[in-house]
PDB file of C-alpha atoms and ligand atoms in Angstrom:
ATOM      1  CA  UNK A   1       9.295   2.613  19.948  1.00 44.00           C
ATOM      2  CA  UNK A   2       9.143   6.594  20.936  1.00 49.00           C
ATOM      3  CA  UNK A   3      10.647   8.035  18.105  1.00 48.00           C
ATOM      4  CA  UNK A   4       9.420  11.477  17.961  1.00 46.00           C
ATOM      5  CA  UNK A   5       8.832  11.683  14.336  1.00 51.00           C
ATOM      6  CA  UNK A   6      10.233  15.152  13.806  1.00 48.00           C
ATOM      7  CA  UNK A   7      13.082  14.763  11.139  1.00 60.00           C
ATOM      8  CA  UNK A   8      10.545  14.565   8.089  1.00 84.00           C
ATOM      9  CA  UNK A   9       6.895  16.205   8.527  1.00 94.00           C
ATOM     10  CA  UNK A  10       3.751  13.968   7.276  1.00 97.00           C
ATOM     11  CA  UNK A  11       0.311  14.847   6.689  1.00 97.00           C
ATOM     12  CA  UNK A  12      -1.070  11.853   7.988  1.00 98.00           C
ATOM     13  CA  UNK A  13      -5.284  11.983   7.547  1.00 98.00           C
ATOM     14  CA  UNK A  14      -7.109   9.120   9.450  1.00 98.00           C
ATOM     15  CA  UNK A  15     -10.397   8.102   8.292  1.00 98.00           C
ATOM     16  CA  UNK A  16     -12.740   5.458  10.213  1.00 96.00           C
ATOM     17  CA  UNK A  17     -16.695   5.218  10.895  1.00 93.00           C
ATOM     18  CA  UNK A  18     -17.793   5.997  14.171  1.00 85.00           C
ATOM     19  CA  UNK A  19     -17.409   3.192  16.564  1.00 85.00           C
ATOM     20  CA  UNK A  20     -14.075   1.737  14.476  1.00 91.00           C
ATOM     21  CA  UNK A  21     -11.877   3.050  17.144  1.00 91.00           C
ATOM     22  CA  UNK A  22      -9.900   5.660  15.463  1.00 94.00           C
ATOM     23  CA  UNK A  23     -10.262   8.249  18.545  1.00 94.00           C
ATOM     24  CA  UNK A  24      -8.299   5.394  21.148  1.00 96.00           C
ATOM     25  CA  UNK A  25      -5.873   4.671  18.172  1.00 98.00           C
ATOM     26  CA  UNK A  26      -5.095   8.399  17.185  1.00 97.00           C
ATOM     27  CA  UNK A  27      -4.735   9.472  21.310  1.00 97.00           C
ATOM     28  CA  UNK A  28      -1.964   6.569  21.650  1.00 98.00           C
ATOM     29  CA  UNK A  29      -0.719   7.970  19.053  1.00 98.00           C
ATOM     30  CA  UNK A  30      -0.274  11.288  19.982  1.00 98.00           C
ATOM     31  CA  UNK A  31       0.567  10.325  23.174  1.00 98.00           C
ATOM     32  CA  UNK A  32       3.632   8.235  21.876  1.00 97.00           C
ATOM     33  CA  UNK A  33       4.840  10.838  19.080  1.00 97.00           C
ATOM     34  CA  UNK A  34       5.581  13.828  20.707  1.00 96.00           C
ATOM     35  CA  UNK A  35       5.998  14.811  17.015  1.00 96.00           C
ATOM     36  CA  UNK A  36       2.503  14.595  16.051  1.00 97.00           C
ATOM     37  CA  UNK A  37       0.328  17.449  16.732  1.00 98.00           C
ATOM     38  CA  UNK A  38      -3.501  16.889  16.510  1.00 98.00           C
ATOM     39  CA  UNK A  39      -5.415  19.283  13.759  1.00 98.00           C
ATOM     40  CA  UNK A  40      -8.130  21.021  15.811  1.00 98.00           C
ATOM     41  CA  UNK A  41     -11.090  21.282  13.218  1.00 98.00           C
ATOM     42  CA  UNK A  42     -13.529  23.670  13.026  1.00 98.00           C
ATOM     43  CA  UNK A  43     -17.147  22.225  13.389  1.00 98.00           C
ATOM     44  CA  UNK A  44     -20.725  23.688  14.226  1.00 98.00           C
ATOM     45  CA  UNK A  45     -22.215  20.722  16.220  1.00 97.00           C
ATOM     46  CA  UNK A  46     -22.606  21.443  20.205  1.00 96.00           C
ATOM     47  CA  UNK A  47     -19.982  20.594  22.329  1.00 96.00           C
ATOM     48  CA  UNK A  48     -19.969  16.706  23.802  1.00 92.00           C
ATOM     49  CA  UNK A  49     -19.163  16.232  27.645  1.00 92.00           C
ATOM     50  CA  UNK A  50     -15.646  17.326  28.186  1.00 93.00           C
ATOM     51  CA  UNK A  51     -15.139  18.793  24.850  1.00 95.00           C
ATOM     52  CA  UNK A  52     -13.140  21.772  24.957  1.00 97.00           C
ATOM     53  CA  UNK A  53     -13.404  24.668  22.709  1.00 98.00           C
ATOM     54  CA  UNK A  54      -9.585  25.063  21.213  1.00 97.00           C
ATOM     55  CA  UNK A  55      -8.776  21.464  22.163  1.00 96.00           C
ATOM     56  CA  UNK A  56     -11.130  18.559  20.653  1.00 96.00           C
ATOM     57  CA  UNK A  57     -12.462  21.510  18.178  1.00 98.00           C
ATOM     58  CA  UNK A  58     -13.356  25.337  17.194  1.00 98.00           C
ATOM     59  CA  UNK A  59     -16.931  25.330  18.219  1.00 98.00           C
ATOM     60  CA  UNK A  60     -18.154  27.627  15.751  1.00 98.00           C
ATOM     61  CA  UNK A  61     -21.809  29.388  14.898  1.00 98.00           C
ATOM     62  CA  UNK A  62     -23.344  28.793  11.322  1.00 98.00           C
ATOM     63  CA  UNK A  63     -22.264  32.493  10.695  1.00 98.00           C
ATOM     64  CA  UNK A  64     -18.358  32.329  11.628  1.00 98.00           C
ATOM     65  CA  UNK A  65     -18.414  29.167   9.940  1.00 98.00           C
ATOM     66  CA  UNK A  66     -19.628  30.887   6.719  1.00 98.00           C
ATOM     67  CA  UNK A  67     -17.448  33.917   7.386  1.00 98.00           C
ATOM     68  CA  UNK A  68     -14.265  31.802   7.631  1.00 98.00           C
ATOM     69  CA  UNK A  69     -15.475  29.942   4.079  1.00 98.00           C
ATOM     70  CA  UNK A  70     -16.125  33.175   2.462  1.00 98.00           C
ATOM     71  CA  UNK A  71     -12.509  34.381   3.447  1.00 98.00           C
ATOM     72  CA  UNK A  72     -11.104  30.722   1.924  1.00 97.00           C
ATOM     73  CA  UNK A  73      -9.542  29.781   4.978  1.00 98.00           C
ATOM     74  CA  UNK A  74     -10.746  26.054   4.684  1.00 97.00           C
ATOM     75  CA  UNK A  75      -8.082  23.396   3.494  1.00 96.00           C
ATOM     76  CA  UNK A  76     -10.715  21.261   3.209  1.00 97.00           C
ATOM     77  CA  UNK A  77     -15.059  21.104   4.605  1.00 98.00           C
ATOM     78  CA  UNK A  78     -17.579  19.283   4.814  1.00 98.00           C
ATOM     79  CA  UNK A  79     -21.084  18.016   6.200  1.00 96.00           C
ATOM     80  CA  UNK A  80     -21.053  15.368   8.302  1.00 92.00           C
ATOM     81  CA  UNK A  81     -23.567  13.879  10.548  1.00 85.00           C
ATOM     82  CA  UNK A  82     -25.927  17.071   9.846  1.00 89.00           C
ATOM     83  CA  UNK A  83     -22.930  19.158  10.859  1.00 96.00           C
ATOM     84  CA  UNK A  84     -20.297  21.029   9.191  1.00 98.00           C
ATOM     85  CA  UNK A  85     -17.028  20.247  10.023  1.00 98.00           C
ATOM     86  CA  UNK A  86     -13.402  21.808   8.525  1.00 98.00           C
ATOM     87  CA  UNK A  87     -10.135  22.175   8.578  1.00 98.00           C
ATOM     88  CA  UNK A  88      -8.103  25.565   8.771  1.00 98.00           C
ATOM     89  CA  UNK A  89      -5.020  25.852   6.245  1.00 96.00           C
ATOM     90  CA  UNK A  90      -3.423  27.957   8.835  1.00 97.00           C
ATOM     91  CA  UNK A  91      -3.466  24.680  11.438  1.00 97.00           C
ATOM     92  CA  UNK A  92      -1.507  22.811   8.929  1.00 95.00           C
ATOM     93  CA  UNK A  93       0.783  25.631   8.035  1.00 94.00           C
ATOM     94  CA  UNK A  94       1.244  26.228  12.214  1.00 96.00           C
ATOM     95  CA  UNK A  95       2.190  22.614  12.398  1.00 96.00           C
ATOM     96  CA  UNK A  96       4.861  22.508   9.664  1.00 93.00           C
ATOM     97  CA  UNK A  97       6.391  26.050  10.957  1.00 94.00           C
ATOM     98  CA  UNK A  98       6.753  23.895  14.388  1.00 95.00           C
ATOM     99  CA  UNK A  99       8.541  21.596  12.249  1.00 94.00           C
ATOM    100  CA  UNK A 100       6.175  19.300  13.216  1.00 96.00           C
ATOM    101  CA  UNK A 101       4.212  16.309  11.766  1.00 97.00           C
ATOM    102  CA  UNK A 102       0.131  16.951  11.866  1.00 98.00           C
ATOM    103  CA  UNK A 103      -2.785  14.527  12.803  1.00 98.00           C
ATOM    104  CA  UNK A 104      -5.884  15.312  11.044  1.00 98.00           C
ATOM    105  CA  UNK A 105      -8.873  13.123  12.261  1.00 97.00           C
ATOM    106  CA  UNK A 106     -11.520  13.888   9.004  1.00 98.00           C
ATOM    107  CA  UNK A 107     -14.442  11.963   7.337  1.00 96.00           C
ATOM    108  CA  UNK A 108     -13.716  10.413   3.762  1.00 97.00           C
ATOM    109  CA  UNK A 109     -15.246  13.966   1.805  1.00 98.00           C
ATOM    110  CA  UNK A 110     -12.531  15.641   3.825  1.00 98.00           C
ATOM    111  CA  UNK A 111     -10.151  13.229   2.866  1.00 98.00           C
ATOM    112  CA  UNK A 112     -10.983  13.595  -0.768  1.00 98.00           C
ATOM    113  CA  UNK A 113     -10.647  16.736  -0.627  1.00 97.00           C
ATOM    114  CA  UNK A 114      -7.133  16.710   0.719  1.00 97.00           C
ATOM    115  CA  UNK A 115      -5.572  13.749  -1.886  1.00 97.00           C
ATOM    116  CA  UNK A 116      -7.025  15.756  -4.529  1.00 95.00           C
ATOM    117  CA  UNK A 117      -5.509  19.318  -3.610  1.00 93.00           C
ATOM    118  CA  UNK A 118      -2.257  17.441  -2.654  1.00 93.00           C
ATOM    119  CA  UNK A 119      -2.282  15.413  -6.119  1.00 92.00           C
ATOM    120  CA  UNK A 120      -2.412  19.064  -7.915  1.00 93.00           C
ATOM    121  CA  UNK A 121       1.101  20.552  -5.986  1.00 91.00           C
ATOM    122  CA  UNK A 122       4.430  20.007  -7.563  1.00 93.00           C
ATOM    123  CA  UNK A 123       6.639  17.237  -6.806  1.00 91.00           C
ATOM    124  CA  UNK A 124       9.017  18.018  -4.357  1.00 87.00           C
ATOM    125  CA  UNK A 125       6.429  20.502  -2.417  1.00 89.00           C
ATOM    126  CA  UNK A 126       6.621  19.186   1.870  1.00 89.00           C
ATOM    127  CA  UNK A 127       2.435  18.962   1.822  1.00 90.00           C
ATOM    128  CA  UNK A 128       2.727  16.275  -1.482  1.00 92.00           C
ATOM    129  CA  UNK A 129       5.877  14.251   0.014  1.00 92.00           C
ATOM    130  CA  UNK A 130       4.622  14.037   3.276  1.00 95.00           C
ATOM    131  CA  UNK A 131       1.401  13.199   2.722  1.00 96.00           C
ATOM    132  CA  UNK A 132       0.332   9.380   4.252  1.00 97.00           C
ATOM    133  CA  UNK A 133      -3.972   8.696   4.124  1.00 98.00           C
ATOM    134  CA  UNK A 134      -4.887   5.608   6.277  1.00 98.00           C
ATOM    135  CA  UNK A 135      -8.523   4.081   6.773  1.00 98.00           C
ATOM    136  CA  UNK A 136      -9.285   2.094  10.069  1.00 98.00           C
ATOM    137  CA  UNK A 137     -12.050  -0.455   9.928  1.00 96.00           C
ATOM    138  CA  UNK A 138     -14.371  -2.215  12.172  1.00 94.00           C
ATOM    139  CA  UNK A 139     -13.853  -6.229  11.293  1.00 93.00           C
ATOM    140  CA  UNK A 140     -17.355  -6.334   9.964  1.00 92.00           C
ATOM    141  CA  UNK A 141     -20.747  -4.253  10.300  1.00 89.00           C
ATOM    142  CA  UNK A 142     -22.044  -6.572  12.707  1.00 91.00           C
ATOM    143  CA  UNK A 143     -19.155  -5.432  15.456  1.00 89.00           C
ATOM    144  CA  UNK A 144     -19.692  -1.985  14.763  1.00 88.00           C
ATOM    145  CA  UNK A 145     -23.128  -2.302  14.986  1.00 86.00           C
ATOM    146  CA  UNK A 146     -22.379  -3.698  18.226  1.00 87.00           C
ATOM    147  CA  UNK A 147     -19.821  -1.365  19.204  1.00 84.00           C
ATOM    148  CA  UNK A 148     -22.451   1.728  18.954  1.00 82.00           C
ATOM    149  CA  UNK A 149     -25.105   0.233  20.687  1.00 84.00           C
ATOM    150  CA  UNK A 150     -22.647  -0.457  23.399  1.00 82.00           C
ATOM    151  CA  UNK A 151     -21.157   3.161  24.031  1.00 74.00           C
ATOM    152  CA  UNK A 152     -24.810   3.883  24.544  1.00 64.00           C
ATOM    153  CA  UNK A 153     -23.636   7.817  23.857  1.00 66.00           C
ATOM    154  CA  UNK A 154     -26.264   7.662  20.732  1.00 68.00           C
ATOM    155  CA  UNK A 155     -30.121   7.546  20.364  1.00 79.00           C
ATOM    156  CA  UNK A 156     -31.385   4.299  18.371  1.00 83.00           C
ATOM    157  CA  UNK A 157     -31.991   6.442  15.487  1.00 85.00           C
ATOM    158  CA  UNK A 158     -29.059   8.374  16.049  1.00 82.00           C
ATOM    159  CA  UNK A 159     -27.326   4.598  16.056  1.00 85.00           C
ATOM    160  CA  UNK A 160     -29.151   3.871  12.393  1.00 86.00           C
ATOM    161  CA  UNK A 161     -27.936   6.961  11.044  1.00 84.00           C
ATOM    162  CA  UNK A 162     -24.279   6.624  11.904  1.00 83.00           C
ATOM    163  CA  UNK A 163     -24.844   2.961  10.780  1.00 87.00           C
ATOM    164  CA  UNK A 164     -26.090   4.199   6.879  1.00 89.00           C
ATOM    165  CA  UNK A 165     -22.848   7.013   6.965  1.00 89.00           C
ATOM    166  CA  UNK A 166     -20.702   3.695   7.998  1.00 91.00           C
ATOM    167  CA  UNK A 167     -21.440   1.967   5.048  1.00 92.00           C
ATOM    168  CA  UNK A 168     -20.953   4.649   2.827  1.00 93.00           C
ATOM    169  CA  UNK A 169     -17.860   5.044   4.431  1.00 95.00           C
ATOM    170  CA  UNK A 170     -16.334   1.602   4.021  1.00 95.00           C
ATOM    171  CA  UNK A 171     -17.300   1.894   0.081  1.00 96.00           C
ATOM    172  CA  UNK A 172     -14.609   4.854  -0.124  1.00 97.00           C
ATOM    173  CA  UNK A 173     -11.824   2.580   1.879  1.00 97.00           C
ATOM    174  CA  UNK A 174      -9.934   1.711  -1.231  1.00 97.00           C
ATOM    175  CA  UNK A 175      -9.211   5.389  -1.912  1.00 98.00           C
ATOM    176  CA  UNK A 176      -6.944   5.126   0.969  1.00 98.00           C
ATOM    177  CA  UNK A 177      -3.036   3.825   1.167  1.00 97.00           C
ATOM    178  CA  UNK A 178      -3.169   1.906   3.860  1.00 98.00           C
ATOM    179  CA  UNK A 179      -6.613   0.203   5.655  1.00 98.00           C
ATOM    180  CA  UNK A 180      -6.049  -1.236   9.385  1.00 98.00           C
ATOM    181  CA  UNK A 181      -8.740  -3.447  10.654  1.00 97.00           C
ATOM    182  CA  UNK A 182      -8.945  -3.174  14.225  1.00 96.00           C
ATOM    183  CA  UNK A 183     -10.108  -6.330  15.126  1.00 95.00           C
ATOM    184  CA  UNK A 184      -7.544  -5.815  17.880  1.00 96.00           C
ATOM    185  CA  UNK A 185      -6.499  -2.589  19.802  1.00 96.00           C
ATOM    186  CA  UNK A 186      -2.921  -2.844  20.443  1.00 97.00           C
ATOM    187  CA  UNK A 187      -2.600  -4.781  17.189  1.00 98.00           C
ATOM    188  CA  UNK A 188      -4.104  -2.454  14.933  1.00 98.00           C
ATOM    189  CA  UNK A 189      -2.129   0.384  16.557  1.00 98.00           C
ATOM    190  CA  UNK A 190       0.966  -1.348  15.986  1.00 98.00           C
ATOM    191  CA  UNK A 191      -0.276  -1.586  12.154  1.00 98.00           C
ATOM    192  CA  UNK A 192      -0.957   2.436  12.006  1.00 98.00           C
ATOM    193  CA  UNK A 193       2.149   3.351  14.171  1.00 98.00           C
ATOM    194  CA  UNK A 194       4.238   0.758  11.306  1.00 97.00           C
ATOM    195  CA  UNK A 195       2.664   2.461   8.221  1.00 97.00           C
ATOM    196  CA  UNK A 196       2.925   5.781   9.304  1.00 97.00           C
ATOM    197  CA  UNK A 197       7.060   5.097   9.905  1.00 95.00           C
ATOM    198  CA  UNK A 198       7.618   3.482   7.168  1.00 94.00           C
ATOM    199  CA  UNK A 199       5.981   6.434   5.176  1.00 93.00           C
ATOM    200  CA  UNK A 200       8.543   8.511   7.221  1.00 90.00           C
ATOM    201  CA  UNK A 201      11.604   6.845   6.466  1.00 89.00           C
ATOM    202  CA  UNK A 202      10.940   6.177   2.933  1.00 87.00           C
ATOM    203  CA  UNK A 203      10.495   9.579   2.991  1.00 74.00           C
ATOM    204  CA  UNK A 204      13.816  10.050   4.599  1.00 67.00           C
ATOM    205  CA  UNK A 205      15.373   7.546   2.423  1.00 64.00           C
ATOM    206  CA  UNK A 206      14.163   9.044  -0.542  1.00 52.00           C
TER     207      UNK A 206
HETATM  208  P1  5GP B   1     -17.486  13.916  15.817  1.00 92.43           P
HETATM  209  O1  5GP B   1     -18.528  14.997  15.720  1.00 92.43           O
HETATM  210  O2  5GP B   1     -18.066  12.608  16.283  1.00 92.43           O
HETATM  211  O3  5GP B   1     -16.295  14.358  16.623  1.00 92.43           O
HETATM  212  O4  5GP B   1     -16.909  13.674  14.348  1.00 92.43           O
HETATM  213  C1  5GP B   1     -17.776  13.251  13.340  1.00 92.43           C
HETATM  214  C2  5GP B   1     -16.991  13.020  12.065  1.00 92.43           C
HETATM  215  O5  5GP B   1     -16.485  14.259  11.566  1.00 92.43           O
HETATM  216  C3  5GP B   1     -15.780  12.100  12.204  1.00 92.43           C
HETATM  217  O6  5GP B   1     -15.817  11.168  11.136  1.00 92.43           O
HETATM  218  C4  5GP B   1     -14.600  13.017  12.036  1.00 92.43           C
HETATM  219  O7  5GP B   1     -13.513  12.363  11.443  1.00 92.43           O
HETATM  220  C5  5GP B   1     -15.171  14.073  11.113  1.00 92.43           C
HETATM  221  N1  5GP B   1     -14.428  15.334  11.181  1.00 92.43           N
HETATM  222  C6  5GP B   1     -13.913  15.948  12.262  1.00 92.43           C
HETATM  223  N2  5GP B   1     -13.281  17.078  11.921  1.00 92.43           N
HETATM  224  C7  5GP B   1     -13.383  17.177  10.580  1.00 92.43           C
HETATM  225  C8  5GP B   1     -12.890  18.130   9.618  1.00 92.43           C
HETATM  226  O8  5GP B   1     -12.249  19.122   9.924  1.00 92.43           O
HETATM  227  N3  5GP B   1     -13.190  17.891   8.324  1.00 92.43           N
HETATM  228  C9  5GP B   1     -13.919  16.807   7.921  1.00 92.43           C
HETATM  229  N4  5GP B   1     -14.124  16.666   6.615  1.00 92.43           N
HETATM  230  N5  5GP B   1     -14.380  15.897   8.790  1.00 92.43           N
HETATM  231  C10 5GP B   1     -14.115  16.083  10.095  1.00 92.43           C
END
């Protein structure tokens, strides 16, 4: 099912705790959509392993963070983790001039955020009609618990922290359209991949 996804551009934001699986679900998905591009954020935490600067993210100072949010170049920011994270409105704009449909990976501020500003534009504008939010969730706290203490990539108290976020988290999963449980990968990326073209071709429908 490689449709590529290109005859009606979505927004599609993807929310998840850590450890919920969102990163393995959002590669397939790229990987499968050659219509999709990913929304490189901005973000002032270090750089993790292979992370490439201009790939996974803009690794940014404090300062050209600020200096970018003083020239109101953010679609949307926020703090996350201890770090600041954002998103630039010209990524999204680059995306749709590609006639492309964009992937932004963001935490549930972010998210806010973007439903809000995209609530506030007229009917009929590409942003507001293409615009799909999805939440993926672990099955319950216990396997996420489980899942972080697994990848091992954490600290315990590092693990405890992203534990307290996760349940803060969850509570803001009704804000979303759609909420895939990924109790099962290739399930719950048939789920997203379903949702996400549906949204498209009631979009093209419509
Ligand atoms: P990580 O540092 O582990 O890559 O990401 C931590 C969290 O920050 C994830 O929940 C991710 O979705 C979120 N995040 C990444 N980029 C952005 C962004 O541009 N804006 C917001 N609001 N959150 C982001």
């Amino acid at each position: 099912m490689n449709e590529p996804l290109n005859s009606q551009q979505l927004l599609i934001v993807v929310s998840a705790p850590s450890g919920a699986g969102k990163t393995t679900l959002c590669d397939r998905l790229l990987e499968e959509h050659t219509g999709i591009v990913y929304s490189v954020s901005c973000t002032t935490r270090a750089p993790r392993g292979q992370e490439q600067d201009g790939r996974n993210y803009f690794f940014l100072t404090e300062d050209e963070f600020d200096e970018r949010l003083a020239a109101g170049l953010f679609l949307e920011h926020a703090v996350v983790h201890g770090h600041r994270y954002g998103t630039l409105k010209s990524t999204i704009e680059q995306a749709f001039a590609d006639d492309k449909s964009v992937l932004m990976d963001i935490d549930v501020q972010g998210a806010a955020q973007i439903r809000g500003a995209v609530e506030s534009y007229p009917d009929g504008d590409p942003l507001k009609a293409g615009f799909v939010d999805l939440f993926i969730e672990p099955p319950s706290m216990d396997v996420l618990k489980r899942r972080l203490t697994e990848r091992a990539e954490d600290r315990h108290d590092e693990i405890q922290r992203r534990l307290a976020v996760a349940e803060n988290e969850m509570s803001c999963r009704n804000d979303y359209m759609y909420r895939v449980v990924n109790d099962d990968i290739d399930r719950a990326y048939h789920e997203l991949e379903k949702h996400i073209l549906d949204k498209q071709r009631g979009i093209c429908n419509g």
